[in-house]
Amino acid sequence: MNGAVVITERYGSSNRKRDYVSTGSDTLRVLEQENERFQSIGQMFETVFLPQGYPESVSSDYLRYQIYDTIQAFASSITGTLATQALLKGVGVGDDSATALAATITWIMKDGTGMIGRILFAWLQGSSLDCDAKRWRLFADMLNDFAICLEISAPFFPLWFTLIVCVSGVCKSIVGVAGGSTRAALTLHQARRNNMADVSAKDGSQETLVNLAALICSLMLVPIVAEQHGLVWTLFAIFTCIHLWANYSAVTSVVMETINQARLHILVKDFFVTNSPEMMSIAEANYREPVILKTKWVYDICMGSQLHLISNSSFSLGSLASLKDLYDDEKYILGVNNETKKIHIILRHDSNVADQLKAAFQAEIINILSDLRNSGQAGQQTRISGNVIADNAINEVLCTSIYAALGHNDAFDVSQLTLQLTRNIFPYFYSQLSSTGWTTSHVLLGADEWRSAWGKDLNLNGVN
C-alpha cells in the first residue's frame, strides 16, 4: 500500500479536500489541497455569511431569495435614512424655536400608538401569518414604503405632523409584526437540517452587512439632498420602485412544499380542469399562488368552526341531525351557509391532518363548481383528472347534481353530493400529493381550535 490513499475527506460540497496517504512505515502522510487566494476569500465569505453546510443545508430557493432580499434591504435602508432626516427636521432639529419637550412628547406618542397597533394586529391577524407567509411578507414591505412616505411628507404639514407620524408609527409596528413573523416562517422553510437558528443568524449577518453598505451610501447622500426636496422625492421614488420589485421577486421565488388554502385551491382546480393524470408540480403551484391579493372564493372556508354557524334559512337546525348522521363515519362535518357565503368545517376531536385535507378538498370542490356555474361554464366541467379515476362517469353525474343543488341553494344536498364525490376521488388526489413531493405531515389551513364529538364517540339523538 506504499503511496496509496487510505482515507479521503472533504468539507461538504466545497473544494476543501484532504487525503491521508500510506507511507509504507505504519504512518500516514497528509496531503491537503492548496487553495488559491480568491478561493480562500470566497470560503471565508461563505463561512461568515452562509449557513453551515450550504447549499445542502438549505432549500433550493435560498440563494435566489437572499439575493432579492439583499437588494430590497439596501433600498429600504436608503429610503429609511431619508425618512429619518425628515422626521428630525419635523420635530425641530436645527430650529431655535423648537423645544426638547415638544419633540419628546411627539416621539413618545409615535412610539405609544405603534405599540398599541402592534398588539392589535398580532391579535387580529397573528394566526393567519403562517398560512399566507408570502402574501403577508409582501404586504409588510409595501406598508413600510407607505409609512416612509408619510414620514417624508410630515414636515410639509406642521399642524398635522404629530398625527401623521403616529399613523406612520402604527404602520411600522404592523410591519414589524408581519415582517418578523413571516421571516420566521420563511426561515423554517429554508432550514433543511433543523438548522433554523443558524439560517436566521446568517440572515441577520447578511442584513447587517447590507445596512452597513447603505449607511455608507447614506452618509454621502444626506449632505447632497439636504433642503433639496425634489431630489429627496426623486430618490424615494427610485429606491421604492427597486424595493417593491425586489420584494415581489423574492416572495415569488420561494417554493414551499407545505399546503395552504391558496395552493390547495390551485391544485384542486387544476385537478378538475387538466387532462393529464399528473398533478401540478410544486414549483408551478407556487408560481401561480397570488402574493398581492387574497385568493377569492365563492364561499369562505372556516376550518375548525362551530356547528351552530351552519344554520340559516335554507338549512334549519332540525336538519343538522341529518347532517351529523351523514358524516357519522367521517372525522369532520361540512355545512354550507348560503346567507353568509361561508363553508363551515366542524372537526372531530380525533381528526388529523389527512382529515383536514379531505375536508378542505371537499370545500374546494364546492367553490370550484360554484365558480364554474356562476361563470356559465357548468356544462363544460371536465372529466376529472383526465379520466384516470375509477367510475368517472358516476363522478360527472355527481358534478351535474351538485350544479343543480347549488342552483337551488340546497345546502344539505350540496354537502351530501360533494361528500360522495370526495370519497370517490380524494384517495387518488392524496396519493398524488405525496408522490409529487408535497408535505402531508402538516398543513397550513388556518384551523381554529373548536373540536366536536359525534357518532361512536357520542350518542347524539338530535341537535339542540
Short mmCIF file of C-alpha atoms in Angstrom, two decimals:
data_model
loop_
_atom_site.label_atom_id
_atom_site.label_comp_id
_atom_site.label_asym_id
_atom_site.label_seq_id
_atom_site.Cartn_x
_atom_site.Cartn_y
_atom_site.Cartn_z
CA MET A 1 0.00 0.00 0.00
CA ASN A 2 3.04 2.28 -0.41
CA GLY A 3 1.77 5.69 -1.55
CA ALA A 4 -1.85 4.56 -1.60
CA VAL A 5 -4.63 6.85 -0.43
CA VAL A 6 -6.14 5.35 2.71
CA ILE A 7 -8.75 7.97 3.61
CA THR A 8 -10.13 11.00 1.77
CA GLU A 9 -12.18 13.68 3.48
CA ARG A 10 -13.99 16.66 2.04
CA TYR A 11 -15.74 19.61 3.68
CA GLY A 12 -19.31 19.43 2.41
CA SER A 13 -19.56 20.15 -1.31
CA SER A 14 -16.69 22.65 -1.26
CA ASN A 15 -13.19 22.23 -2.76
CA ARG A 16 -11.64 21.75 0.66
CA LYS A 17 -10.16 18.26 0.48
CA ARG A 18 -7.60 16.26 2.45
CA ASP A 19 -6.02 12.88 1.58
CA TYR A 20 -4.31 10.53 4.01
CA VAL A 21 -1.62 8.53 2.19
CA SER A 22 0.16 5.43 3.49
CA THR A 23 3.96 5.84 3.55
CA GLY A 24 4.70 2.14 3.99
CA SER A 25 6.10 2.54 7.52
CA ASP A 26 2.88 2.33 9.54
CA THR A 27 2.40 6.09 9.24
CA LEU A 28 0.07 8.33 7.24
CA ARG A 29 1.08 11.42 5.31
CA VAL A 30 -1.45 14.22 4.96
CA LEU A 31 -1.92 15.76 1.53
CA GLU A 32 -4.06 18.87 1.68
CA GLN A 33 -5.25 20.54 -1.49
CA GLU A 34 -3.97 24.08 -1.63
CA ASN A 35 -6.50 26.84 -2.27
CA GLU A 36 -5.79 29.89 -4.31
CA ARG A 37 -6.21 33.23 -2.60
CA PHE A 38 -9.54 34.10 -4.18
CA GLN A 39 -10.88 30.70 -3.18
CA SER A 40 -9.87 31.33 0.43
CA ILE A 41 -11.66 34.69 0.42
CA GLY A 42 -14.74 33.00 -1.01
CA GLN A 43 -14.59 30.32 1.65
CA MET A 44 -14.27 32.96 4.36
CA PHE A 45 -17.31 34.80 2.98
CA GLU A 46 -19.26 31.54 2.86
CA THR A 47 -18.35 30.69 6.44
CA VAL A 48 -19.30 34.12 7.78
CA PHE A 49 -22.49 34.83 5.84
CA LEU A 50 -23.94 31.48 4.72
CA PRO A 51 -25.36 28.67 6.87
CA GLN A 52 -23.06 25.76 7.63
CA GLY A 53 -23.36 23.06 5.00
CA TYR A 54 -24.61 25.45 2.28
CA PRO A 55 -26.08 24.62 -0.21
CA GLU A 56 -27.19 21.20 1.05
CA SER A 57 -28.39 22.55 4.40
CA VAL A 58 -30.92 24.98 2.90
CA SER A 59 -33.78 24.86 0.41
CA SER A 60 -33.12 25.12 -3.33
CA ASP A 61 -34.68 28.60 -3.48
CA TYR A 62 -32.42 30.00 -0.73
CA LEU A 63 -29.83 31.81 -2.86
CA ARG A 64 -32.34 33.38 -5.23
CA TYR A 65 -34.46 34.64 -2.34
CA GLN A 66 -31.47 36.03 -0.42
CA ILE A 67 -30.19 37.94 -3.46
CA TYR A 68 -33.51 39.75 -3.89
CA ASP A 69 -33.82 40.18 -0.13
CA THR A 70 -30.41 41.86 -0.08
CA ILE A 71 -31.44 44.28 -2.82
CA GLN A 72 -34.68 45.21 -1.06
CA ALA A 73 -32.90 45.67 2.28
CA PHE A 74 -30.42 48.11 0.70
CA ALA A 75 -33.19 50.12 -0.97
CA SER A 76 -35.25 50.17 2.24
CA SER A 77 -32.26 51.43 4.25
CA ILE A 78 -31.74 54.34 1.84
CA THR A 79 -35.39 55.43 1.97
CA GLY A 80 -35.35 54.94 5.74
CA THR A 81 -32.49 57.42 6.01
CA LEU A 82 -34.46 59.98 4.00
CA ALA A 83 -37.41 59.46 6.35
CA THR A 84 -35.23 59.86 9.45
CA GLN A 85 -33.88 63.13 8.14
CA ALA A 86 -37.42 64.39 7.53
CA LEU A 87 -38.59 63.34 11.00
CA LEU A 88 -35.70 65.04 12.75
CA LYS A 89 -36.42 68.21 10.83
CA GLY A 90 -40.11 67.93 11.68
CA VAL A 91 -39.51 67.66 15.44
CA GLY A 92 -37.38 70.79 15.33
CA VAL A 93 -33.75 69.78 14.89
CA GLY A 94 -31.99 72.92 13.64
CA ASP A 95 -34.93 75.15 14.64
CA ASP A 96 -34.13 77.53 17.54
CA SER A 97 -37.81 77.95 18.37
CA ALA A 98 -38.38 74.20 18.89
CA THR A 99 -38.21 72.71 22.38
CA ALA A 100 -36.87 69.36 23.50
CA LEU A 101 -40.10 68.76 25.46
CA ALA A 102 -42.30 69.07 22.37
CA ALA A 103 -40.04 66.75 20.39
CA THR A 104 -40.02 64.21 23.24
CA ILE A 105 -43.81 64.22 23.55
CA THR A 106 -44.19 63.76 19.80
CA TRP A 107 -41.76 60.83 19.84
CA ILE A 108 -43.49 59.22 22.84
CA MET A 109 -46.89 59.48 21.15
CA LYS A 110 -45.43 57.98 17.97
CA ASP A 111 -43.96 55.02 19.85
CA GLY A 112 -47.06 54.58 22.03
CA THR A 113 -49.51 54.37 19.14
CA GLY A 114 -47.12 51.98 17.43
CA MET A 115 -47.13 49.67 20.45
CA ILE A 116 -50.93 49.62 20.53
CA GLY A 117 -51.03 48.91 16.80
CA ARG A 118 -48.56 46.06 17.23
CA ILE A 119 -50.72 44.39 19.90
CA LEU A 120 -53.96 44.79 17.95
CA PHE A 121 -52.52 43.50 14.69
CA ALA A 122 -50.95 40.45 16.36
CA TRP A 123 -54.32 39.71 18.00
CA LEU A 124 -56.36 40.10 14.81
CA GLN A 125 -54.04 38.52 12.23
CA GLY A 126 -51.42 36.53 14.13
CA SER A 127 -52.85 33.12 13.26
CA SER A 128 -53.02 33.90 9.52
CA LEU A 129 -49.38 34.93 9.14
CA ASP A 130 -48.16 31.32 8.91
CA CYS A 131 -50.83 30.36 6.40
CA ASP A 132 -50.07 33.17 3.93
CA ALA A 133 -46.43 33.96 4.72
CA LYS A 134 -45.54 35.14 1.22
CA ARG A 135 -48.52 37.47 0.87
CA TRP A 136 -48.07 38.98 4.33
CA ARG A 137 -44.34 39.38 3.72
CA LEU A 138 -45.00 41.47 0.62
CA PHE A 139 -47.78 43.36 2.42
CA ALA A 140 -45.36 44.28 5.22
CA ASP A 141 -42.84 45.77 2.81
CA MET A 142 -45.49 47.69 0.88
CA LEU A 143 -46.82 49.09 4.16
CA ASN A 144 -43.28 50.03 5.17
CA ASP A 145 -42.91 52.09 1.99
CA PHE A 146 -46.21 53.82 2.76
CA ALA A 147 -45.01 54.62 6.30
CA ILE A 148 -41.75 56.07 4.97
CA CYS A 149 -43.75 58.19 2.50
CA LEU A 150 -45.80 59.57 5.41
CA GLU A 151 -42.65 60.40 7.38
CA ILE A 152 -41.02 62.24 4.46
CA SER A 153 -44.18 64.27 3.81
CA ALA A 154 -44.89 65.03 7.51
CA PRO A 155 -42.72 68.20 7.76
CA PHE A 156 -44.78 69.80 4.98
CA PHE A 157 -47.86 69.66 7.25
CA PRO A 158 -46.74 71.11 10.60
CA LEU A 159 -50.27 71.28 12.02
CA TRP A 160 -50.78 67.58 11.32
CA PHE A 161 -47.22 66.47 11.98
CA THR A 162 -47.93 64.56 15.21
CA LEU A 163 -50.96 62.76 13.72
CA ILE A 164 -49.03 61.80 10.59
CA VAL A 165 -46.05 60.38 12.50
CA CYS A 166 -48.41 58.48 14.80
CA VAL A 167 -50.08 56.86 11.79
CA SER A 168 -46.63 56.08 10.45
CA GLY A 169 -45.71 54.54 13.80
CA VAL A 170 -48.74 52.26 13.68
CA CYS A 171 -47.86 51.20 10.14
CA LYS A 172 -44.27 50.44 11.08
CA SER A 173 -45.36 48.45 14.11
CA ILE A 174 -47.55 46.31 11.85
CA VAL A 175 -44.57 45.94 9.53
CA GLY A 176 -42.52 44.70 12.47
CA VAL A 177 -45.06 42.03 13.41
CA ALA A 178 -45.90 40.89 9.88
CA GLY A 179 -42.35 41.10 8.56
CA GLY A 180 -40.73 39.42 11.54
CA SER A 181 -43.29 36.63 11.81
CA THR A 182 -43.27 35.78 8.11
CA ARG A 183 -39.48 35.91 8.02
CA ALA A 184 -39.52 33.25 10.73
CA ALA A 185 -41.89 31.13 8.62
CA LEU A 186 -39.63 31.51 5.58
CA THR A 187 -36.57 30.64 7.68
CA LEU A 188 -38.31 27.46 8.81
CA HIS A 189 -38.92 26.62 5.15
CA GLN A 190 -35.30 27.30 4.20
CA ALA A 191 -33.73 25.30 7.05
CA ARG A 192 -33.37 21.70 5.86
CA ARG A 193 -31.22 20.24 8.64
CA ASN A 194 -33.10 21.51 11.67
CA ASN A 195 -30.72 24.48 11.46
CA MET A 196 -33.28 27.26 11.76
CA ALA A 197 -31.15 29.20 14.29
CA ASP A 198 -28.10 29.11 12.00
CA VAL A 199 -30.11 30.19 8.95
CA SER A 200 -31.69 33.02 10.95
CA ALA A 201 -28.34 34.15 12.38
CA LYS A 202 -26.67 34.23 8.97
CA ASP A 203 -29.64 36.11 7.53
CA GLY A 204 -29.09 38.68 10.28
CA SER A 205 -25.40 38.92 9.34
CA GLN A 206 -26.27 39.44 5.68
CA GLU A 207 -28.78 42.15 6.56
CA THR A 208 -26.27 43.88 8.85
CA LEU A 209 -23.67 43.95 6.06
CA VAL A 210 -26.22 45.39 3.63
CA ASN A 211 -27.33 48.02 6.16
CA LEU A 212 -23.68 48.97 6.71
CA ALA A 213 -23.22 49.46 2.97
CA ALA A 214 -26.42 51.50 2.82
CA LEU A 215 -25.24 53.56 5.78
CA ILE A 216 -22.05 54.50 3.95
CA CYS A 217 -24.07 55.49 0.88
CA SER A 218 -26.44 57.49 3.07
CA LEU A 219 -23.55 59.44 4.59
CA MET A 220 -22.69 60.59 1.09
CA LEU A 221 -26.29 61.23 0.05
CA VAL A 222 -27.60 63.18 3.05
CA PRO A 223 -25.41 66.29 2.57
CA ILE A 224 -26.37 66.36 -1.10
CA VAL A 225 -30.15 66.08 -0.62
CA ALA A 226 -30.39 68.45 2.34
CA GLU A 227 -33.05 71.08 1.55
CA GLN A 228 -33.39 69.59 -1.93
CA HIS A 229 -36.99 68.40 -1.66
CA GLY A 230 -37.32 67.49 -5.32
CA LEU A 231 -34.21 65.35 -5.14
CA VAL A 232 -35.44 63.66 -1.96
CA TRP A 233 -38.72 62.65 -3.59
CA THR A 234 -36.91 61.53 -6.74
CA LEU A 235 -34.59 59.27 -4.74
CA PHE A 236 -37.53 58.00 -2.70
CA ALA A 237 -39.47 57.09 -5.85
CA ILE A 238 -36.47 55.33 -7.43
CA PHE A 239 -35.49 53.29 -4.38
CA THR A 240 -39.12 52.48 -3.55
CA CYS A 241 -39.62 51.02 -7.01
CA ILE A 242 -36.45 48.96 -6.56
CA HIS A 243 -37.64 47.90 -3.13
CA LEU A 244 -41.06 46.76 -4.35
CA TRP A 245 -39.62 44.96 -7.39
CA ALA A 246 -37.04 43.12 -5.28
CA ASN A 247 -39.63 42.13 -2.69
CA TYR A 248 -42.05 40.82 -5.29
CA SER A 249 -39.26 38.86 -6.95
CA ALA A 250 -38.15 37.50 -3.58
CA VAL A 251 -41.52 36.15 -2.43
CA THR A 252 -42.38 34.72 -5.85
CA SER A 253 -39.07 32.87 -5.89
CA VAL A 254 -39.99 30.92 -2.76
CA VAL A 255 -41.14 27.36 -3.46
CA MET A 256 -42.94 25.98 -0.42
CA GLU A 257 -43.88 22.31 -0.16
CA THR A 258 -46.45 22.86 2.59
CA ILE A 259 -50.10 23.19 1.60
CA ASN A 260 -52.07 26.31 2.46
CA GLN A 261 -55.58 27.17 1.29
CA ALA A 262 -54.40 29.19 -1.72
CA ARG A 263 -52.09 26.46 -3.01
CA LEU A 264 -54.71 23.79 -2.35
CA HIS A 265 -57.23 25.81 -4.38
CA ILE A 266 -54.78 25.92 -7.30
CA LEU A 267 -54.11 22.18 -7.06
CA VAL A 268 -57.77 21.14 -6.83
CA LYS A 269 -58.80 23.45 -9.67
CA ASP A 270 -56.03 22.07 -11.88
CA PHE A 271 -57.09 18.56 -10.85
CA PHE A 272 -60.55 19.27 -12.27
CA VAL A 273 -59.56 21.00 -15.48
CA THR A 274 -56.42 19.20 -16.64
CA ASN A 275 -56.38 16.25 -19.00
CA SER A 276 -53.14 14.94 -17.52
CA PRO A 277 -53.08 12.29 -14.81
CA GLU A 278 -50.06 14.00 -13.26
CA MET A 279 -50.53 16.56 -10.52
CA MET A 280 -49.21 20.08 -10.99
CA SER A 281 -45.61 20.47 -9.83
CA ILE A 282 -44.76 22.21 -6.58
CA ALA A 283 -42.88 24.96 -8.43
CA GLU A 284 -45.81 25.67 -10.78
CA ALA A 285 -48.33 25.84 -7.93
CA ASN A 286 -46.12 28.28 -6.03
CA TYR A 287 -45.66 30.37 -9.18
CA ARG A 288 -49.44 30.67 -9.57
CA GLU A 289 -50.05 31.49 -5.91
CA PRO A 290 -51.28 35.10 -5.54
CA VAL A 291 -48.98 37.20 -3.36
CA ILE A 292 -50.66 40.60 -3.63
CA LEU A 293 -54.40 39.97 -3.40
CA LYS A 294 -56.03 37.23 -1.39
CA THR A 295 -57.49 34.27 -3.27
CA LYS A 296 -61.17 34.96 -3.87
CA TRP A 297 -63.55 32.12 -3.04
CA VAL A 298 -67.30 31.98 -3.69
CA TYR A 299 -67.62 30.59 -0.16
CA ASP A 300 -65.11 31.49 2.54
CA ILE A 301 -63.78 28.36 4.23
CA CYS A 302 -63.85 28.23 8.03
CA MET A 303 -61.83 25.27 9.31
CA GLY A 304 -62.45 24.20 12.93
CA SER A 305 -65.76 26.08 13.09
CA GLN A 306 -68.81 25.76 15.37
CA LEU A 307 -71.87 23.70 14.47
CA HIS A 308 -74.49 26.40 15.09
CA LEU A 309 -72.88 28.67 12.49
CA ILE A 310 -74.09 26.35 9.72
CA SER A 311 -77.74 27.19 10.41
CA ASN A 312 -79.54 29.58 8.09
CA SER A 313 -82.91 29.97 6.42
CA SER A 314 -82.10 27.20 3.93
CA PHE A 315 -80.52 24.90 6.50
CA SER A 316 -82.64 24.52 9.62
CA LEU A 317 -81.43 23.36 12.99
CA GLY A 318 -83.54 20.24 12.58
CA SER A 319 -81.58 19.17 9.52
CA LEU A 320 -78.29 19.37 11.41
CA ALA A 321 -79.08 15.97 12.97
CA SER A 322 -79.31 14.51 9.47
CA LEU A 323 -76.04 16.18 8.61
CA LYS A 324 -74.45 14.57 11.63
CA ASP A 325 -75.71 11.15 10.52
CA LEU A 326 -74.35 11.78 7.02
CA TYR A 327 -70.85 12.35 8.39
CA ASP A 328 -71.06 9.63 11.02
CA ASP A 329 -68.09 7.76 9.52
CA GLU A 330 -66.01 10.89 8.92
CA LYS A 331 -63.94 12.94 11.30
CA TYR A 332 -65.45 16.20 10.17
CA ILE A 333 -68.80 17.75 9.25
CA LEU A 334 -69.09 20.21 6.39
CA GLY A 335 -72.01 22.61 6.17
CA VAL A 336 -72.74 25.43 3.74
CA ASN A 337 -74.29 28.68 4.93
CA ASN A 338 -75.80 30.32 1.85
CA GLU A 339 -76.64 33.54 3.68
CA THR A 340 -73.14 34.30 4.92
CA LYS A 341 -71.49 32.58 1.94
CA LYS A 342 -69.31 30.51 4.22
CA ILE A 343 -68.41 26.84 4.39
CA HIS A 344 -68.08 25.72 8.00
CA ILE A 345 -65.98 22.64 8.72
CA ILE A 346 -66.56 21.11 12.15
CA LEU A 347 -63.61 18.93 13.15
CA ARG A 348 -63.95 15.89 15.37
CA HIS A 349 -61.71 15.78 18.41
CA ASP A 350 -59.59 12.95 16.97
CA SER A 351 -59.23 14.38 13.44
CA ASN A 352 -55.76 14.54 11.91
CA VAL A 353 -54.02 16.33 9.05
CA ALA A 354 -55.43 13.95 6.42
CA ASP A 355 -58.97 14.67 7.66
CA GLN A 356 -58.39 18.41 7.42
CA LEU A 357 -57.07 17.98 3.90
CA LYS A 358 -60.09 15.90 2.94
CA ALA A 359 -62.49 18.47 4.37
CA ALA A 360 -60.67 21.33 2.64
CA PHE A 361 -60.68 19.33 -0.61
CA GLN A 362 -64.47 18.96 -0.38
CA ALA A 363 -64.84 22.68 0.33
CA GLU A 364 -62.72 23.47 -2.72
CA ILE A 365 -64.97 21.26 -4.88
CA ILE A 366 -67.94 23.38 -3.80
CA ASN A 367 -66.08 26.61 -4.55
CA ILE A 368 -64.76 25.48 -7.93
CA LEU A 369 -68.10 24.11 -9.16
CA SER A 370 -69.86 27.23 -7.85
CA ASP A 371 -67.40 29.40 -9.73
CA LEU A 372 -67.90 27.38 -12.93
CA ARG A 373 -71.66 27.64 -12.54
CA ASN A 374 -71.56 31.40 -11.89
CA SER A 375 -69.33 31.97 -14.91
CA GLY A 376 -71.63 29.99 -17.20
CA GLN A 377 -69.25 27.04 -17.64
CA ALA A 378 -71.34 24.50 -15.78
CA GLY A 379 -71.84 22.39 -18.89
CA GLN A 380 -68.14 22.34 -19.64
CA GLN A 381 -66.82 20.70 -16.50
CA THR A 382 -64.01 18.30 -17.18
CA ARG A 383 -63.53 14.60 -16.91
CA ILE A 384 -61.82 14.66 -13.57
CA SER A 385 -58.05 14.42 -13.91
CA GLY A 386 -58.05 13.08 -17.43
CA ASN A 387 -60.41 10.15 -16.82
CA VAL A 388 -57.91 8.30 -14.64
CA ILE A 389 -60.37 7.97 -11.75
CA ALA A 390 -62.46 4.83 -11.49
CA ASP A 391 -66.18 5.36 -12.14
CA ASN A 392 -65.52 8.70 -13.79
CA ALA A 393 -68.97 8.68 -15.39
CA ILE A 394 -70.52 8.46 -11.93
CA ASN A 395 -68.39 11.40 -10.81
CA GLU A 396 -69.58 13.50 -13.73
CA VAL A 397 -73.18 12.69 -12.85
CA LEU A 398 -72.42 13.80 -9.30
CA CYS A 399 -70.99 17.07 -10.65
CA THR A 400 -74.18 17.67 -12.62
CA SER A 401 -76.28 17.00 -9.49
CA ILE A 402 -74.08 19.37 -7.48
CA TYR A 403 -74.69 22.13 -10.05
CA ALA A 404 -78.42 21.62 -9.64
CA ALA A 405 -78.19 21.69 -5.83
CA LEU A 406 -76.14 24.88 -5.99
CA GLY A 407 -78.77 26.43 -8.24
CA HIS A 408 -81.49 25.63 -5.72
CA ASN A 409 -79.37 26.74 -2.74
CA ASP A 410 -79.92 23.29 -1.23
CA ALA A 411 -77.19 23.28 1.37
CA PHE A 412 -77.82 19.74 2.57
CA ASP A 413 -77.74 18.23 -0.93
CA VAL A 414 -74.58 20.20 -1.76
CA SER A 415 -72.89 18.77 1.32
CA GLN A 416 -74.16 15.23 0.67
CA LEU A 417 -73.26 15.11 -3.03
CA THR A 418 -69.83 16.69 -2.63
CA LEU A 419 -69.09 14.22 0.17
CA GLN A 420 -69.83 11.34 -2.22
CA LEU A 421 -67.61 12.90 -4.87
CA THR A 422 -64.86 13.50 -2.31
CA ARG A 423 -64.96 9.88 -1.16
CA ASN A 424 -64.58 8.78 -4.78
CA ILE A 425 -61.64 10.92 -5.83
CA PHE A 426 -59.81 12.18 -2.72
CA PRO A 427 -57.76 8.99 -2.17
CA TYR A 428 -56.22 9.36 -5.63
CA PHE A 429 -55.67 13.10 -5.11
CA TYR A 430 -53.99 12.46 -1.75
CA SER A 431 -51.69 9.81 -3.20
CA GLN A 432 -50.70 12.26 -5.94
CA LEU A 433 -49.83 14.87 -3.33
CA SER A 434 -47.36 12.52 -1.68
CA SER A 435 -45.82 11.28 -4.91
CA THR A 436 -45.34 14.84 -6.21
CA GLY A 437 -43.43 15.83 -3.09
CA TRP A 438 -45.97 17.90 -1.19
CA THR A 439 -45.72 17.78 2.60
CA THR A 440 -48.70 15.88 4.02
CA SER A 441 -47.49 15.58 7.61
CA HIS A 442 -48.69 19.09 8.39
CA VAL A 443 -50.76 21.73 6.61
CA LEU A 444 -51.38 25.48 6.91
CA LEU A 445 -55.16 25.65 6.52
CA GLY A 446 -55.79 28.06 9.40
CA ALA A 447 -57.89 25.70 11.50
CA ASP A 448 -59.48 27.19 14.61
CA GLU A 449 -59.46 25.30 17.93
CA TRP A 450 -63.10 24.14 18.10
CA ARG A 451 -63.44 20.32 18.18
CA SER A 452 -66.58 18.19 18.48
CA ALA A 453 -67.65 14.63 19.20
CA TRP A 454 -70.35 12.55 17.48
CA GLY A 455 -71.12 9.11 16.13
CA LYS A 456 -69.40 6.32 18.02
CA ASP A 457 -67.82 8.86 20.38
CA LEU A 458 -71.12 10.31 21.48
CA ASN A 459 -74.69 9.08 21.17
CA LEU A 460 -76.47 12.12 19.77
CA ASN A 461 -80.21 11.92 19.31
CA GLY A 462 -80.52 15.39 17.85
CA VAL A 463 -79.15 18.88 17.82
CA ASN A 464 -80.33 21.38 20.36
#
